[in-house]
Coordinates of N, CA and C in Angstrom, one line a residue:
X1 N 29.5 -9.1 1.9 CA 29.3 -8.0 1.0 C 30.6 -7.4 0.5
X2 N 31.4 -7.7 1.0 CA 33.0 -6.8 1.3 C 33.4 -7.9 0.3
X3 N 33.5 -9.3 0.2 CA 34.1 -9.7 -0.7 C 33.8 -9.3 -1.8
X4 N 32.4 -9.7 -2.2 CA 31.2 -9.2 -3.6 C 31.9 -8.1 -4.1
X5 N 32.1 -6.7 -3.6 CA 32.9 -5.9 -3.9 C 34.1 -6.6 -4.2
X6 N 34.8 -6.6 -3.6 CA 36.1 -7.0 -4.0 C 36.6 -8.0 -5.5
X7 N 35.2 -8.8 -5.3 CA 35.6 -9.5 -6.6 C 34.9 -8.9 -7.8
X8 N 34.0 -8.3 -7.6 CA 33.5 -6.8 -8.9 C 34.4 -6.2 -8.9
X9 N 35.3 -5.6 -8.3 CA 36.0 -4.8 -8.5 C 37.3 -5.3 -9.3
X10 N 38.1 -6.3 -8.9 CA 38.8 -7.1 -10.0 C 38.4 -7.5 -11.1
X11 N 37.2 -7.7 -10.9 CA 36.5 -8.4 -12.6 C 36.5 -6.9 -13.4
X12 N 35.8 -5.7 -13.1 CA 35.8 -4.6 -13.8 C 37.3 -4.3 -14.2
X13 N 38.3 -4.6 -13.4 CA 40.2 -3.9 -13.8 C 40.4 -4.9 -15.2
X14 N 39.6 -6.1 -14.8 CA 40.1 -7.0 -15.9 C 39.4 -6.8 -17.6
X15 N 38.2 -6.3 -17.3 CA 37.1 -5.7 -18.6 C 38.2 -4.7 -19.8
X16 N 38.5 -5.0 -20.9 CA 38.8 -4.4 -22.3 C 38.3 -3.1 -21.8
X17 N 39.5 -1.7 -22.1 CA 38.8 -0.8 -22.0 C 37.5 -0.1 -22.6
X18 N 37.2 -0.6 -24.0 CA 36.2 -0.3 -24.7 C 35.1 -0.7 -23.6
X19 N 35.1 -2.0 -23.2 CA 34.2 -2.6 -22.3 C 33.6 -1.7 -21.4
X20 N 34.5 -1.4 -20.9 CA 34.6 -0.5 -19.7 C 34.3 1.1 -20.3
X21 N 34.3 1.4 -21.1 CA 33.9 3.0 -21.9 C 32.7 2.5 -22.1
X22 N 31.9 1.7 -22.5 CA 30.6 1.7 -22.8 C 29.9 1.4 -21.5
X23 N 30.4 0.7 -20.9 CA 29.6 0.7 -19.2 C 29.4 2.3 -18.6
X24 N 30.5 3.2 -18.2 CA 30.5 4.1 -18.2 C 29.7 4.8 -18.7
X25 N 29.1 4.8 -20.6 CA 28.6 5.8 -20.9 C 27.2 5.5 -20.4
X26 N 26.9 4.3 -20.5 CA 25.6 3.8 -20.2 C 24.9 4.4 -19.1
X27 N 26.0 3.9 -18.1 CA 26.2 4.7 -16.7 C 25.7 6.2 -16.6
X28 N 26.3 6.6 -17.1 CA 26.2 7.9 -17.8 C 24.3 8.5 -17.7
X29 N 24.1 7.6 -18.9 CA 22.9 7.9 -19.4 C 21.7 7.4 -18.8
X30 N 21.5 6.8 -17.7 CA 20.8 6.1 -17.0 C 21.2 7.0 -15.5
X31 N 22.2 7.5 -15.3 CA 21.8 8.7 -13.8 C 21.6 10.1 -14.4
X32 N 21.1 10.1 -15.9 CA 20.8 11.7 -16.0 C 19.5 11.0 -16.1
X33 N 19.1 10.1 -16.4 CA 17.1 10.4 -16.0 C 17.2 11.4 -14.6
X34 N 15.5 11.2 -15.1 CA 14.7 11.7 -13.6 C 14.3 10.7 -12.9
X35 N 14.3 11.1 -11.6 CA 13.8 9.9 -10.6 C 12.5 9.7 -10.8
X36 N 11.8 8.6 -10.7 CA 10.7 8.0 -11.1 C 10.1 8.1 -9.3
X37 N 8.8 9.2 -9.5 CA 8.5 9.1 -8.4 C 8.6 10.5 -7.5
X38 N 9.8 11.2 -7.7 CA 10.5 11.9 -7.3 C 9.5 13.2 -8.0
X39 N 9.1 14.0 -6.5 CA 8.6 15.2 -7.1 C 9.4 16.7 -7.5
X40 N 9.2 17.2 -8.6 CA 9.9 18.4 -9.2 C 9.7 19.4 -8.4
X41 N 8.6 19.8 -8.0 CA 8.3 20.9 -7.6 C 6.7 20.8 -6.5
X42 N 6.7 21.3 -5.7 CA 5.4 20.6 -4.7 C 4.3 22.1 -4.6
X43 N 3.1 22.0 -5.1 CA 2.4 23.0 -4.8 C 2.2 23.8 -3.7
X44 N 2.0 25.0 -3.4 CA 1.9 25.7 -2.1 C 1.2 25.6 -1.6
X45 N 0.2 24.8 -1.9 CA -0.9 24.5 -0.6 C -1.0 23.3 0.2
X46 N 0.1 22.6 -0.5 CA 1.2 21.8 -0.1 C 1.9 22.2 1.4
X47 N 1.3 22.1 2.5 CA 2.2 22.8 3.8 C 2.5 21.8 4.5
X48 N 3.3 21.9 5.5 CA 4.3 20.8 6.4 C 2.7 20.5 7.5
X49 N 1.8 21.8 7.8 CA 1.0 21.0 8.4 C -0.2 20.2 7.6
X50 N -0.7 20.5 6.0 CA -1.4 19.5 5.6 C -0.5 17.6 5.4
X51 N 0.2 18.0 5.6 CA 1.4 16.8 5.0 C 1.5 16.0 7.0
X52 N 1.4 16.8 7.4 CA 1.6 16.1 9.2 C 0.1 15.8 9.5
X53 N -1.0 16.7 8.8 CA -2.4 16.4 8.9 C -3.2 14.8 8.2
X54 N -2.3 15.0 7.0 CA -2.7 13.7 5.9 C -2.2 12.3 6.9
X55 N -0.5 12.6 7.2 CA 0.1 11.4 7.8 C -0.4 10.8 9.4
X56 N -1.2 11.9 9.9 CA -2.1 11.2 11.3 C -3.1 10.8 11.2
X57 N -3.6 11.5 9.9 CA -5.3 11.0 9.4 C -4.9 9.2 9.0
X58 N -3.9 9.1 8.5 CA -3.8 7.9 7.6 C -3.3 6.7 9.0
X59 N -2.4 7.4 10.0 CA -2.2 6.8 11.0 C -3.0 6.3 12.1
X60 N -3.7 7.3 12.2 CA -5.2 6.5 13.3 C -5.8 5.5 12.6
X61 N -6.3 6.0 11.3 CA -7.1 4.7 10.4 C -6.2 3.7 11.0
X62 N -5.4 3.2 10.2 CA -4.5 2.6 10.6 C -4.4 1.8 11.7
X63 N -3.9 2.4 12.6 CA -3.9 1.6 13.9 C -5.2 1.4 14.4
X64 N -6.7 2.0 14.3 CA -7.6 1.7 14.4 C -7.9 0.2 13.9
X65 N -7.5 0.4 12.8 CA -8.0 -0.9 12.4 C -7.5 -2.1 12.7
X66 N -6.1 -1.7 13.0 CA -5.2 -2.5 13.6 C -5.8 -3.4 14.5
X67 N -6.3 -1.9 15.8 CA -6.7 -2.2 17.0 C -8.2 -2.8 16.9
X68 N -8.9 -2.6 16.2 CA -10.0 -3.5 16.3 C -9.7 -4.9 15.7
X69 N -9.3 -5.0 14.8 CA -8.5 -6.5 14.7 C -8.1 -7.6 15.9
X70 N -7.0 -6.5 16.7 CA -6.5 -7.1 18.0 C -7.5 -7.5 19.1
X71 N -8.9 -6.7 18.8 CA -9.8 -6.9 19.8 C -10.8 -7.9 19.5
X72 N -10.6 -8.2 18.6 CA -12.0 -9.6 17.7 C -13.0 -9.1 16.9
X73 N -12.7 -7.5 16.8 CA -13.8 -7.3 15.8 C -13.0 -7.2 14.0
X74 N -14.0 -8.0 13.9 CA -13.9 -8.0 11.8 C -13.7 -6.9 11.1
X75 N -12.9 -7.3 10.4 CA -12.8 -6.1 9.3 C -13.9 -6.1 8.2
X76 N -14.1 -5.5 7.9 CA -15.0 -5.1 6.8 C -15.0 -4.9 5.5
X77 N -15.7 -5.7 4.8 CA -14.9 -6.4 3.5 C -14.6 -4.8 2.6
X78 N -14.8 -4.0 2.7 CA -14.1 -2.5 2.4 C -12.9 -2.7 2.8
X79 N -12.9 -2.8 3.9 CA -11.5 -2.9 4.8 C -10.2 -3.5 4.6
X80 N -10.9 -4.6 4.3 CA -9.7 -6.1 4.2 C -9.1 -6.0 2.8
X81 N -10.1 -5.1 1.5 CA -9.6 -4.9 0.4 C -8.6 -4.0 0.6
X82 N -8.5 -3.1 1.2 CA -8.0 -1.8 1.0 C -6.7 -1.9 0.8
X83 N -5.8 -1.5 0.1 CA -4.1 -1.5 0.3 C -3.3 -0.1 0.8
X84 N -2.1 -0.4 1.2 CA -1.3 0.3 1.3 C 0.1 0.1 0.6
X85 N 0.6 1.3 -0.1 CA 2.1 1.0 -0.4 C 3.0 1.8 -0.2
X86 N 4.2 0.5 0.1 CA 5.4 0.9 0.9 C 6.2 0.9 -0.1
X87 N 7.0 2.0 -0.4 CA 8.0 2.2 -1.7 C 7.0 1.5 -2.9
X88 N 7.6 0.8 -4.2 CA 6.5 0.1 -4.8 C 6.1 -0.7 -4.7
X89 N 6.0 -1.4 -3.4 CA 5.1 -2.9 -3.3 C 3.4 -2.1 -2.2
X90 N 3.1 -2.8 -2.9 CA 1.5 -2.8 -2.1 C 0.8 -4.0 -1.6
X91 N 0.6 -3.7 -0.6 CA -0.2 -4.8 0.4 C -1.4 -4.7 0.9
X92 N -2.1 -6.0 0.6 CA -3.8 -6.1 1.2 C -3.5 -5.6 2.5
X93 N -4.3 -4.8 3.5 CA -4.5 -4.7 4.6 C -4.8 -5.7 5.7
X94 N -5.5 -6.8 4.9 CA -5.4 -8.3 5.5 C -4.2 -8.9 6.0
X95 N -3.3 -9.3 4.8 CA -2.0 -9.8 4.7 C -1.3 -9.0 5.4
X96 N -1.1 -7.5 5.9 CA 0.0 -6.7 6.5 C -0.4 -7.5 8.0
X97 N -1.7 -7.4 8.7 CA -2.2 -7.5 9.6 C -1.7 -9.0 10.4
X98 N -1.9 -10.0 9.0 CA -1.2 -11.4 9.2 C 0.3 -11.5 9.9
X99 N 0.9 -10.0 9.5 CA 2.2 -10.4 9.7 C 2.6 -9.4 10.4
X100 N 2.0 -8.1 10.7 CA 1.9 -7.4 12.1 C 1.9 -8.1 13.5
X101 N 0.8 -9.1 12.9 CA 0.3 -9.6 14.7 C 1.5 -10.7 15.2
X102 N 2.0 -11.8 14.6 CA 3.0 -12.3 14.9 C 4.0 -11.2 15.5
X103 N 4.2 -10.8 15.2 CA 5.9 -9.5 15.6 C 5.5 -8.9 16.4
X104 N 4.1 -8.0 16.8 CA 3.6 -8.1 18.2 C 3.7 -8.7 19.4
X105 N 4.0 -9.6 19.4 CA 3.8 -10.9 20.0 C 4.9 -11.9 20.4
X106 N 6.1 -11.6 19.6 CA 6.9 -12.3 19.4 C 8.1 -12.2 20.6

């Protein structure tokens, strides 16, 4: 990683300054968006305990299902469709489960 840097970093000393003023402004113009994703303002009914309520509701499921997996019982074709997503990738509940159980185990 340390080199990668190092050699970006010489290649940019070496760039025409014009080069280099238009990277900048670009630069520029692409950290004054808004974060995508990123909430502005969060409603008041919005509380630390509905937000710790939602995140154990979603966590029992969860390992529930986990755990009946681990035990030999079937998921339920409801079930197996269902996704969850982590940052923006989203995953069948099947496929997480595929690669859960190995690392369990491992």
């Amino acid at each position: 990683m340390a080199q990668t840097i190092k050699l970006a970093s010489r290649y940019w000393k070496q760039l025409p300054e014009l080069l280099r003023s238009a990277w900048n402004v670009k630069a520029i113009q692409i950290n004054s968006l808004p974060v995508r994703g990123a909430f502005v303002s969060i409603s008041p009914i919005v509380t630390e305990e509905v937000i710790q309520k939602s995140l154990t509701q979603d966590h029992l499921k969860f390992t529930g299902m986990v755990k009946d997996t681990l035990c030999g019982k079937k998921l339920n074709v409801q079930d197996a469709s269902k996704q969850k997503k982590f940052g923006n990738k989203r995953f069948k509940l099947k496929s997480m489960i595929k690669v859960i159980l190995p690392q369990l185990f491992a």
